[in-house]
mmCIF file of N, CA, C and O and ligand atoms in Angstrom:
data_model
loop_
_atom_site.group_PDB
_atom_site.id
_atom_site.type_symbol
_atom_site.label_atom_id
_atom_site.label_comp_id
_atom_site.label_asym_id
_atom_site.label_seq_id
_atom_site.Cartn_x
_atom_site.Cartn_y
_atom_site.Cartn_z
ATOM 1 N N UNK F 1 0.848 -1.195 0.000
ATOM 2 C CA UNK F 1 0.000 0.000 0.000
ATOM 3 C C UNK F 1 0.886 1.249 0.000
ATOM 4 O O UNK F 1 1.795 1.367 0.808
ATOM 5 N N UNK F 2 0.606 2.175 -0.914
ATOM 6 C CA UNK F 2 1.382 3.409 -0.963
ATOM 7 C C UNK F 2 0.903 4.371 0.107
ATOM 8 O O UNK F 2 -0.297 4.444 0.381
ATOM 9 N N UNK F 3 1.811 5.129 0.672
ATOM 10 C CA UNK F 3 1.375 6.135 1.640
ATOM 11 C C UNK F 3 0.571 7.233 0.952
ATOM 12 O O UNK F 3 0.732 7.496 -0.241
ATOM 13 N N UNK F 4 -0.301 7.870 1.719
ATOM 14 C CA UNK F 4 -1.066 9.016 1.242
ATOM 15 C C UNK F 4 -0.120 10.210 1.147
ATOM 16 O O UNK F 4 0.747 10.385 1.998
ATOM 17 N N UNK F 5 -0.299 11.017 0.122
ATOM 18 C CA UNK F 5 0.482 12.251 0.015
ATOM 19 C C UNK F 5 -0.167 13.283 0.944
ATOM 20 O O UNK F 5 -1.264 13.766 0.684
ATOM 21 N N UNK F 6 0.498 13.569 2.061
ATOM 22 C CA UNK F 6 -0.088 14.497 3.036
ATOM 23 C C UNK F 6 0.142 15.941 2.633
ATOM 24 O O UNK F 6 -0.542 16.841 3.102
ATOM 25 N N UNK F 7 1.114 16.164 1.760
ATOM 26 C CA UNK F 7 1.408 17.510 1.294
ATOM 27 C C UNK F 7 2.509 17.440 0.276
ATOM 28 O O UNK F 7 3.279 16.485 0.262
ATOM 29 N N UNK F 8 2.578 18.454 -0.582
ATOM 30 C CA UNK F 8 3.609 18.438 -1.625
ATOM 31 C C UNK F 8 4.737 19.422 -1.339
ATOM 32 O O UNK F 8 5.480 19.808 -2.240
ATOM 33 N N UNK F 9 4.820 19.818 -0.065
ATOM 34 C CA UNK F 9 5.953 20.624 0.382
ATOM 35 C C UNK F 9 6.358 20.109 1.744
ATOM 36 O O UNK F 9 5.503 19.657 2.511
ATOM 37 N N UNK F 10 7.644 20.173 2.086
ATOM 38 C CA UNK F 10 8.054 19.711 3.411
ATOM 39 C C UNK F 10 7.489 20.609 4.498
ATOM 40 O O UNK F 10 7.072 21.741 4.234
ATOM 41 N N UNK F 11 7.452 20.093 5.710
ATOM 42 C CA UNK F 11 6.922 20.839 6.854
ATOM 43 C C UNK F 11 8.087 21.226 7.769
ATOM 44 O O UNK F 11 8.888 20.376 8.174
ATOM 45 N N UNK F 12 8.145 22.530 8.059
ATOM 46 C CA UNK F 12 9.215 23.067 8.899
ATOM 47 C C UNK F 12 8.866 22.842 10.363
ATOM 48 O O UNK F 12 7.765 23.224 10.786
ATOM 49 N N UNK F 13 9.745 22.216 11.100
ATOM 50 C CA UNK F 13 9.502 22.037 12.526
ATOM 51 C C UNK F 13 10.766 22.332 13.325
ATOM 52 O O UNK F 13 11.878 22.195 12.818
ATOM 53 N N UNK F 14 10.550 22.773 14.560
ATOM 54 C CA UNK F 14 11.658 22.994 15.487
ATOM 55 C C UNK F 14 11.834 21.725 16.321
ATOM 56 O O UNK F 14 10.851 21.233 16.885
ATOM 57 N N UNK F 15 13.041 21.219 16.369
ATOM 58 C CA UNK F 15 13.293 20.025 17.183
ATOM 59 C C UNK F 15 14.315 20.357 18.264
ATOM 60 O O UNK F 15 15.066 21.325 18.145
ATOM 61 N N UNK F 16 14.285 19.529 19.310
ATOM 62 C CA UNK F 16 15.189 19.723 20.441
ATOM 63 C C UNK F 16 16.206 18.606 20.477
ATOM 64 O O UNK F 16 15.835 17.427 20.383
ATOM 65 N N UNK F 17 17.457 18.967 20.634
ATOM 66 C CA UNK F 17 18.543 17.999 20.691
ATOM 67 C C UNK F 17 18.246 16.887 21.696
ATOM 68 O O UNK F 17 17.845 17.168 22.828
ATOM 69 N N UNK F 18 18.421 15.650 21.248
ATOM 70 C CA UNK F 18 18.264 14.498 22.133
ATOM 71 C C UNK F 18 16.839 13.983 22.262
ATOM 72 O O UNK F 18 16.613 12.921 22.822
ATOM 73 N N UNK F 19 15.872 14.755 21.742
ATOM 74 C CA UNK F 19 14.476 14.351 21.868
ATOM 75 C C UNK F 19 14.111 13.425 20.702
ATOM 76 O O UNK F 19 14.590 13.594 19.581
ATOM 77 N N UNK F 20 13.256 12.441 20.986
ATOM 78 C CA UNK F 20 12.836 11.488 19.961
ATOM 79 C C UNK F 20 11.480 11.891 19.401
ATOM 80 O O UNK F 20 10.579 12.267 20.148
ATOM 81 N N UNK F 21 11.369 11.808 18.075
ATOM 82 C CA UNK F 21 10.136 12.177 17.370
ATOM 83 C C UNK F 21 9.665 10.990 16.542
ATOM 84 O O UNK F 21 10.472 10.145 16.136
ATOM 85 N N UNK F 22 8.364 10.963 16.284
ATOM 86 C CA UNK F 22 7.791 9.877 15.489
ATOM 87 C C UNK F 22 7.163 10.459 14.229
ATOM 88 O O UNK F 22 6.093 11.061 14.270
ATOM 89 N N UNK F 23 7.876 10.284 13.137
ATOM 90 C CA UNK F 23 7.452 10.833 11.848
ATOM 91 C C UNK F 23 6.433 9.890 11.207
ATOM 92 O O UNK F 23 6.640 8.676 11.138
ATOM 93 N N UNK F 24 5.336 10.452 10.733
ATOM 94 C CA UNK F 24 4.281 9.664 10.074
ATOM 95 C C UNK F 24 4.763 9.189 8.712
ATOM 96 O O UNK F 24 5.198 9.994 7.884
ATOM 97 N N UNK F 25 4.717 7.902 8.475
ATOM 98 C CA UNK F 25 5.111 7.342 7.168
ATOM 99 C C UNK F 25 3.900 7.092 6.277
ATOM 100 O O UNK F 25 4.048 6.964 5.066
ATOM 101 N N UNK F 26 2.706 6.990 6.883
ATOM 102 C CA UNK F 26 1.533 6.560 6.111
ATOM 103 C C UNK F 26 0.795 7.719 5.447
ATOM 104 O O UNK F 26 0.019 7.509 4.514
ATOM 105 N N UNK F 27 1.018 8.927 5.945
ATOM 106 C CA UNK F 27 0.372 10.107 5.376
ATOM 107 C C UNK F 27 -1.028 10.364 5.899
ATOM 108 O O UNK F 27 -1.659 11.336 5.495
ATOM 109 N N UNK F 28 -1.513 9.544 6.815
ATOM 110 C CA UNK F 28 -2.897 9.675 7.282
ATOM 111 C C UNK F 28 -3.040 10.487 8.566
ATOM 112 O O UNK F 28 -4.158 10.800 8.975
ATOM 113 N N UNK F 29 -1.952 10.788 9.194
ATOM 114 C CA UNK F 29 -2.035 11.531 10.450
ATOM 115 C C UNK F 29 -2.613 12.925 10.224
ATOM 116 O O UNK F 29 -2.305 13.595 9.241
ATOM 117 N N UNK F 30 -3.428 13.382 11.161
ATOM 118 C CA UNK F 30 -3.943 14.752 11.130
ATOM 119 C C UNK F 30 -2.959 15.703 11.798
ATOM 120 O O UNK F 30 -3.186 16.905 11.829
ATOM 121 N N UNK F 31 -1.866 15.162 12.340
ATOM 122 C CA UNK F 31 -0.854 15.970 13.043
ATOM 123 C C UNK F 31 0.447 15.981 12.261
ATOM 124 O O UNK F 31 1.520 15.798 12.820
ATOM 125 N N UNK F 32 0.366 16.115 10.961
ATOM 126 C CA UNK F 32 1.571 16.086 10.137
ATOM 127 C C UNK F 32 2.612 17.102 10.607
ATOM 128 O O UNK F 32 2.241 18.190 11.026
ATOM 129 N N UNK F 33 3.893 16.717 10.544
ATOM 130 C CA UNK F 33 4.419 15.498 9.939
ATOM 131 C C UNK F 33 4.547 14.329 10.911
ATOM 132 O O UNK F 33 5.195 13.339 10.592
ATOM 133 N N UNK F 34 3.917 14.460 12.097
ATOM 134 C CA UNK F 34 4.103 13.427 13.108
ATOM 135 C C UNK F 34 2.938 12.437 13.152
ATOM 136 O O UNK F 34 1.827 12.746 12.728
ATOM 137 N N UNK F 35 3.212 11.259 13.675
ATOM 138 C CA UNK F 35 2.222 10.188 13.788
ATOM 139 C C UNK F 35 1.164 10.525 14.829
ATOM 140 O O UNK F 35 1.488 11.015 15.906
ATOM 141 N N UNK F 36 -0.087 10.271 14.517
ATOM 142 C CA UNK F 36 -1.165 10.415 15.507
ATOM 143 C C UNK F 36 -1.901 9.095 15.727
ATOM 144 O O UNK F 36 -2.965 9.075 16.329
ATOM 145 N N UNK F 37 -1.345 7.997 15.211
ATOM 146 C CA UNK F 37 -1.954 6.685 15.409
ATOM 147 C C UNK F 37 -2.877 6.265 14.281
ATOM 148 O O UNK F 37 -3.410 5.148 14.301
ATOM 149 N N UNK F 38 -3.072 7.137 13.293
ATOM 150 C CA UNK F 38 -4.017 6.846 12.211
ATOM 151 C C UNK F 38 -3.568 5.677 11.321
ATOM 152 O O UNK F 38 -4.365 5.169 10.529
ATOM 153 N N UNK F 39 -2.326 5.252 11.457
ATOM 154 C CA UNK F 39 -1.822 4.122 10.649
ATOM 155 C C UNK F 39 -2.378 2.784 11.139
ATOM 156 O O UNK F 39 -2.221 1.773 10.442
ATOM 157 N N UNK F 40 -3.008 2.773 12.300
ATOM 158 C CA UNK F 40 -3.488 1.501 12.864
ATOM 159 C C UNK F 40 -4.402 0.786 11.882
ATOM 160 O O UNK F 40 -5.250 1.386 11.249
ATOM 161 N N UNK F 41 -4.195 -0.507 11.743
ATOM 162 C CA UNK F 41 -4.967 -1.304 10.801
ATOM 163 C C UNK F 41 -4.283 -1.436 9.454
ATOM 164 O O UNK F 41 -4.705 -2.236 8.620
ATOM 165 N N UNK F 42 -3.216 -0.674 9.242
ATOM 166 C CA UNK F 42 -2.430 -0.814 8.009
ATOM 167 C C UNK F 42 -1.142 -1.544 8.363
ATOM 168 O O UNK F 42 -0.893 -1.869 9.530
ATOM 169 N N UNK F 43 -0.301 -1.785 7.350
ATOM 170 C CA UNK F 43 0.982 -2.433 7.652
ATOM 171 C C UNK F 43 2.074 -1.385 7.845
ATOM 172 O O UNK F 43 3.253 -1.694 7.803
ATOM 173 N N UNK F 44 1.691 -0.141 8.068
ATOM 174 C CA UNK F 44 2.676 0.921 8.230
ATOM 175 C C UNK F 44 2.856 1.282 9.693
ATOM 176 O O UNK F 44 1.970 1.051 10.516
ATOM 177 N N UNK F 45 3.989 1.884 9.975
ATOM 178 C CA UNK F 45 4.311 2.292 11.337
ATOM 179 C C UNK F 45 5.139 3.561 11.260
ATOM 180 O O UNK F 45 5.820 3.799 10.257
ATOM 181 N N UNK F 46 5.086 4.389 12.307
ATOM 182 C CA UNK F 46 5.885 5.607 12.277
ATOM 183 C C UNK F 46 7.379 5.295 12.307
ATOM 184 O O UNK F 46 7.786 4.226 12.757
ATOM 185 N N UNK F 47 8.165 6.254 11.829
ATOM 186 C CA UNK F 47 9.621 6.122 11.910
ATOM 187 C C UNK F 47 10.101 7.059 13.009
ATOM 188 O O UNK F 47 9.832 8.260 12.965
ATOM 189 N N UNK F 48 10.799 6.492 13.982
ATOM 190 C CA UNK F 48 11.305 7.343 15.050
ATOM 191 C C UNK F 48 12.677 7.882 14.675
ATOM 192 O O UNK F 48 13.438 7.226 13.960
ATOM 193 N N UNK F 49 12.948 9.085 15.119
ATOM 194 C CA UNK F 49 14.289 9.631 14.941
ATOM 195 C C UNK F 49 14.610 10.535 16.115
ATOM 196 O O UNK F 49 13.716 11.135 16.709
ATOM 197 N N UNK F 50 15.894 10.618 16.437
ATOM 198 C CA UNK F 50 16.339 11.461 17.537
ATOM 199 C C UNK F 50 17.034 12.682 16.947
ATOM 200 O O UNK F 50 17.890 12.541 16.064
ATOM 201 N N UNK F 51 16.634 13.853 17.397
ATOM 202 C CA UNK F 51 17.254 15.081 16.900
ATOM 203 C C UNK F 51 18.702 15.149 17.390
ATOM 204 O O UNK F 51 18.966 15.020 18.579
ATOM 205 N N UNK F 52 19.638 15.349 16.460
ATOM 206 C CA UNK F 52 21.053 15.406 16.836
ATOM 207 C C UNK F 52 21.432 16.777 17.365
ATOM 208 O O UNK F 52 22.343 16.913 18.182
ATOM 209 N N UNK F 53 20.729 17.796 16.858
ATOM 210 C CA UNK F 53 20.953 19.150 17.357
ATOM 211 C C UNK F 53 19.601 19.849 17.433
ATOM 212 O O UNK F 53 18.655 19.444 16.766
ATOM 213 N N UNK F 54 19.527 20.894 18.230
ATOM 214 C CA UNK F 54 18.303 21.696 18.290
ATOM 215 C C UNK F 54 18.275 22.627 17.093
ATOM 216 O O UNK F 54 19.303 23.161 16.693
ATOM 217 N N UNK F 55 17.102 22.810 16.528
ATOM 218 C CA UNK F 55 16.993 23.734 15.409
ATOM 219 C C UNK F 55 15.868 23.357 14.480
ATOM 220 O O UNK F 55 15.005 22.549 14.811
ATOM 221 N N UNK F 56 15.900 23.959 13.303
ATOM 222 C CA UNK F 56 14.843 23.777 12.311
ATOM 223 C C UNK F 56 15.183 22.624 11.377
ATOM 224 O O UNK F 56 16.318 22.533 10.899
ATOM 225 N N UNK F 57 14.204 21.763 11.133
ATOM 226 C CA UNK F 57 14.369 20.695 10.139
ATOM 227 C C UNK F 57 13.148 20.727 9.216
ATOM 228 O O UNK F 57 12.093 21.255 9.568
ATOM 229 N N UNK F 58 13.332 20.186 8.034
ATOM 230 C CA UNK F 58 12.264 20.130 7.043
ATOM 231 C C UNK F 58 11.887 18.671 6.855
ATOM 232 O O UNK F 58 12.645 17.887 6.283
ATOM 233 N N UNK F 59 10.712 18.305 7.375
ATOM 234 C CA UNK F 59 10.294 16.906 7.326
ATOM 235 C C UNK F 59 9.382 16.661 6.133
ATOM 236 O O UNK F 59 8.543 17.497 5.779
ATOM 237 N N UNK F 60 9.544 15.514 5.529
ATOM 238 C CA UNK F 60 8.805 15.142 4.321
ATOM 239 C C UNK F 60 7.314 15.003 4.614
ATOM 240 O O UNK F 60 6.919 14.358 5.587
ATOM 241 N N UNK F 61 6.501 15.589 3.756
ATOM 242 C CA UNK F 61 5.042 15.468 3.863
ATOM 243 C C UNK F 61 4.477 14.575 2.758
ATOM 244 O O UNK F 61 3.391 14.019 2.910
ATOM 245 N N UNK F 62 5.211 14.455 1.652
ATOM 246 C CA UNK F 62 4.676 13.657 0.531
ATOM 247 C C UNK F 62 4.887 12.167 0.786
ATOM 248 O O UNK F 62 4.268 11.337 0.138
ATOM 249 N N UNK F 63 5.779 11.860 1.747
ATOM 250 C CA UNK F 63 6.066 10.478 2.177
ATOM 251 C C UNK F 63 6.787 9.666 1.104
ATOM 252 O O UNK F 63 6.812 8.439 1.167
ATOM 253 N N UNK F 64 7.376 10.369 0.123
ATOM 254 C CA UNK F 64 8.137 9.689 -0.944
ATOM 255 C C UNK F 64 9.647 9.880 -0.775
ATOM 256 O O UNK F 64 10.416 9.422 -1.621
ATOM 257 N N UNK F 65 10.073 10.571 0.263
ATOM 258 C CA UNK F 65 11.502 10.810 0.426
ATOM 259 C C UNK F 65 12.281 9.508 0.578
ATOM 260 O O UNK F 65 11.786 8.538 1.160
ATOM 261 N N UNK F 66 13.516 9.519 0.092
ATOM 262 C CA UNK F 66 14.412 8.373 0.315
ATOM 263 C C UNK F 66 15.338 8.646 1.492
ATOM 264 O O UNK F 66 16.229 7.858 1.776
ATOM 265 N N UNK F 67 15.143 9.800 2.126
ATOM 266 C CA UNK F 67 15.985 10.151 3.284
ATOM 267 C C UNK F 67 15.116 10.397 4.499
ATOM 268 O O UNK F 67 15.196 11.433 5.149
ATOM 269 N N UNK F 68 14.225 9.455 4.777
ATOM 270 C CA UNK F 68 13.275 9.595 5.894
ATOM 271 C C UNK F 68 13.975 9.989 7.190
ATOM 272 O O UNK F 68 15.014 9.413 7.501
ATOM 273 N N UNK F 69 13.426 10.936 7.903
ATOM 274 C CA UNK F 69 12.156 11.628 7.704
ATOM 275 C C UNK F 69 12.307 12.962 6.963
ATOM 276 O O UNK F 69 11.359 13.726 6.895
ATOM 277 N N UNK F 70 13.497 13.216 6.437
ATOM 278 C CA UNK F 70 13.785 14.541 5.889
ATOM 279 C C UNK F 70 13.415 14.650 4.409
ATOM 280 O O UNK F 70 13.533 13.680 3.646
ATOM 281 N N UNK F 71 13.014 15.846 4.019
ATOM 282 C CA UNK F 71 12.690 16.112 2.615
ATOM 283 C C UNK F 71 13.940 15.912 1.756
ATOM 284 O O UNK F 71 15.024 16.412 2.098
ATOM 285 N N UNK F 72 13.789 15.203 0.650
ATOM 286 C CA UNK F 72 14.893 15.070 -0.305
ATOM 287 C C UNK F 72 14.516 15.634 -1.686
ATOM 288 O O UNK F 72 15.209 15.398 -2.654
ATOM 289 N N UNK F 73 13.398 16.343 -1.727
ATOM 290 C CA UNK F 73 12.980 16.954 -2.985
ATOM 291 C C UNK F 73 12.099 16.056 -3.835
ATOM 292 O O UNK F 73 11.686 16.454 -4.924
ATOM 293 N N UNK F 74 11.789 14.859 -3.335
ATOM 294 C CA UNK F 74 10.974 13.908 -4.126
ATOM 295 C C UNK F 74 9.607 14.486 -4.491
ATOM 296 O O UNK F 74 9.035 14.098 -5.505
ATOM 297 N N UNK F 75 9.075 15.430 -3.678
ATOM 298 C CA UNK F 75 7.748 16.002 -3.969
ATOM 299 C C UNK F 75 7.725 16.723 -5.309
ATOM 300 O O UNK F 75 6.683 16.894 -5.908
ATOM 301 N N UNK F 76 8.890 17.143 -5.771
ATOM 302 C CA UNK F 76 8.924 17.899 -7.032
ATOM 303 C C UNK F 76 8.550 17.028 -8.221
ATOM 304 O O UNK F 76 8.188 17.533 -9.280
ATOM 305 N N UNK F 77 8.640 15.713 -8.059
ATOM 306 C CA UNK F 77 8.316 14.793 -9.168
ATOM 307 C C UNK F 77 6.869 14.325 -9.129
ATOM 308 O O UNK F 77 6.439 13.556 -9.992
ATOM 309 N N UNK F 78 6.095 14.793 -8.132
ATOM 310 C CA UNK F 78 4.707 14.317 -7.997
ATOM 311 C C UNK F 78 3.746 15.151 -8.833
ATOM 312 O O UNK F 78 3.989 16.318 -9.075
HETATM 313 S S1 LIG R 101 -0.367 8.038 11.533
HETATM 314 FE FE1 LIG R 101 0.957 7.779 9.847
HETATM 315 S S2 LIG R 101 2.519 6.478 10.639
HETATM 316 FE FE2 LIG R 101 1.176 6.754 12.291
#
C-alpha cells in the first residue's frame, strides 16, 4: 500500500537535541508530519528519529523521500 500524500511541500519544525520524534510514514495523520496513530490497521508504522541538534528541520510530507524523515525533494516529481 502506498502512503497518502499528506502535502507536496516539506513541513518546517523545530526540534530539540536528544528528543525522539515519530514521523508519520503513512500520510494519514492529522498531526503532520508526526504520527497520531491513524496508521493503525495498516501495515505501516511511524519512523522514530532522535534530533542530533536543536533547530529547524524540514520533514517530508509527501512520504516519498528516500531520506526519511527529511525532505529530499521527491515532492517535485509528484
Ligand atoms: S499516523 Fe501515519 S505512521 Fe502513524
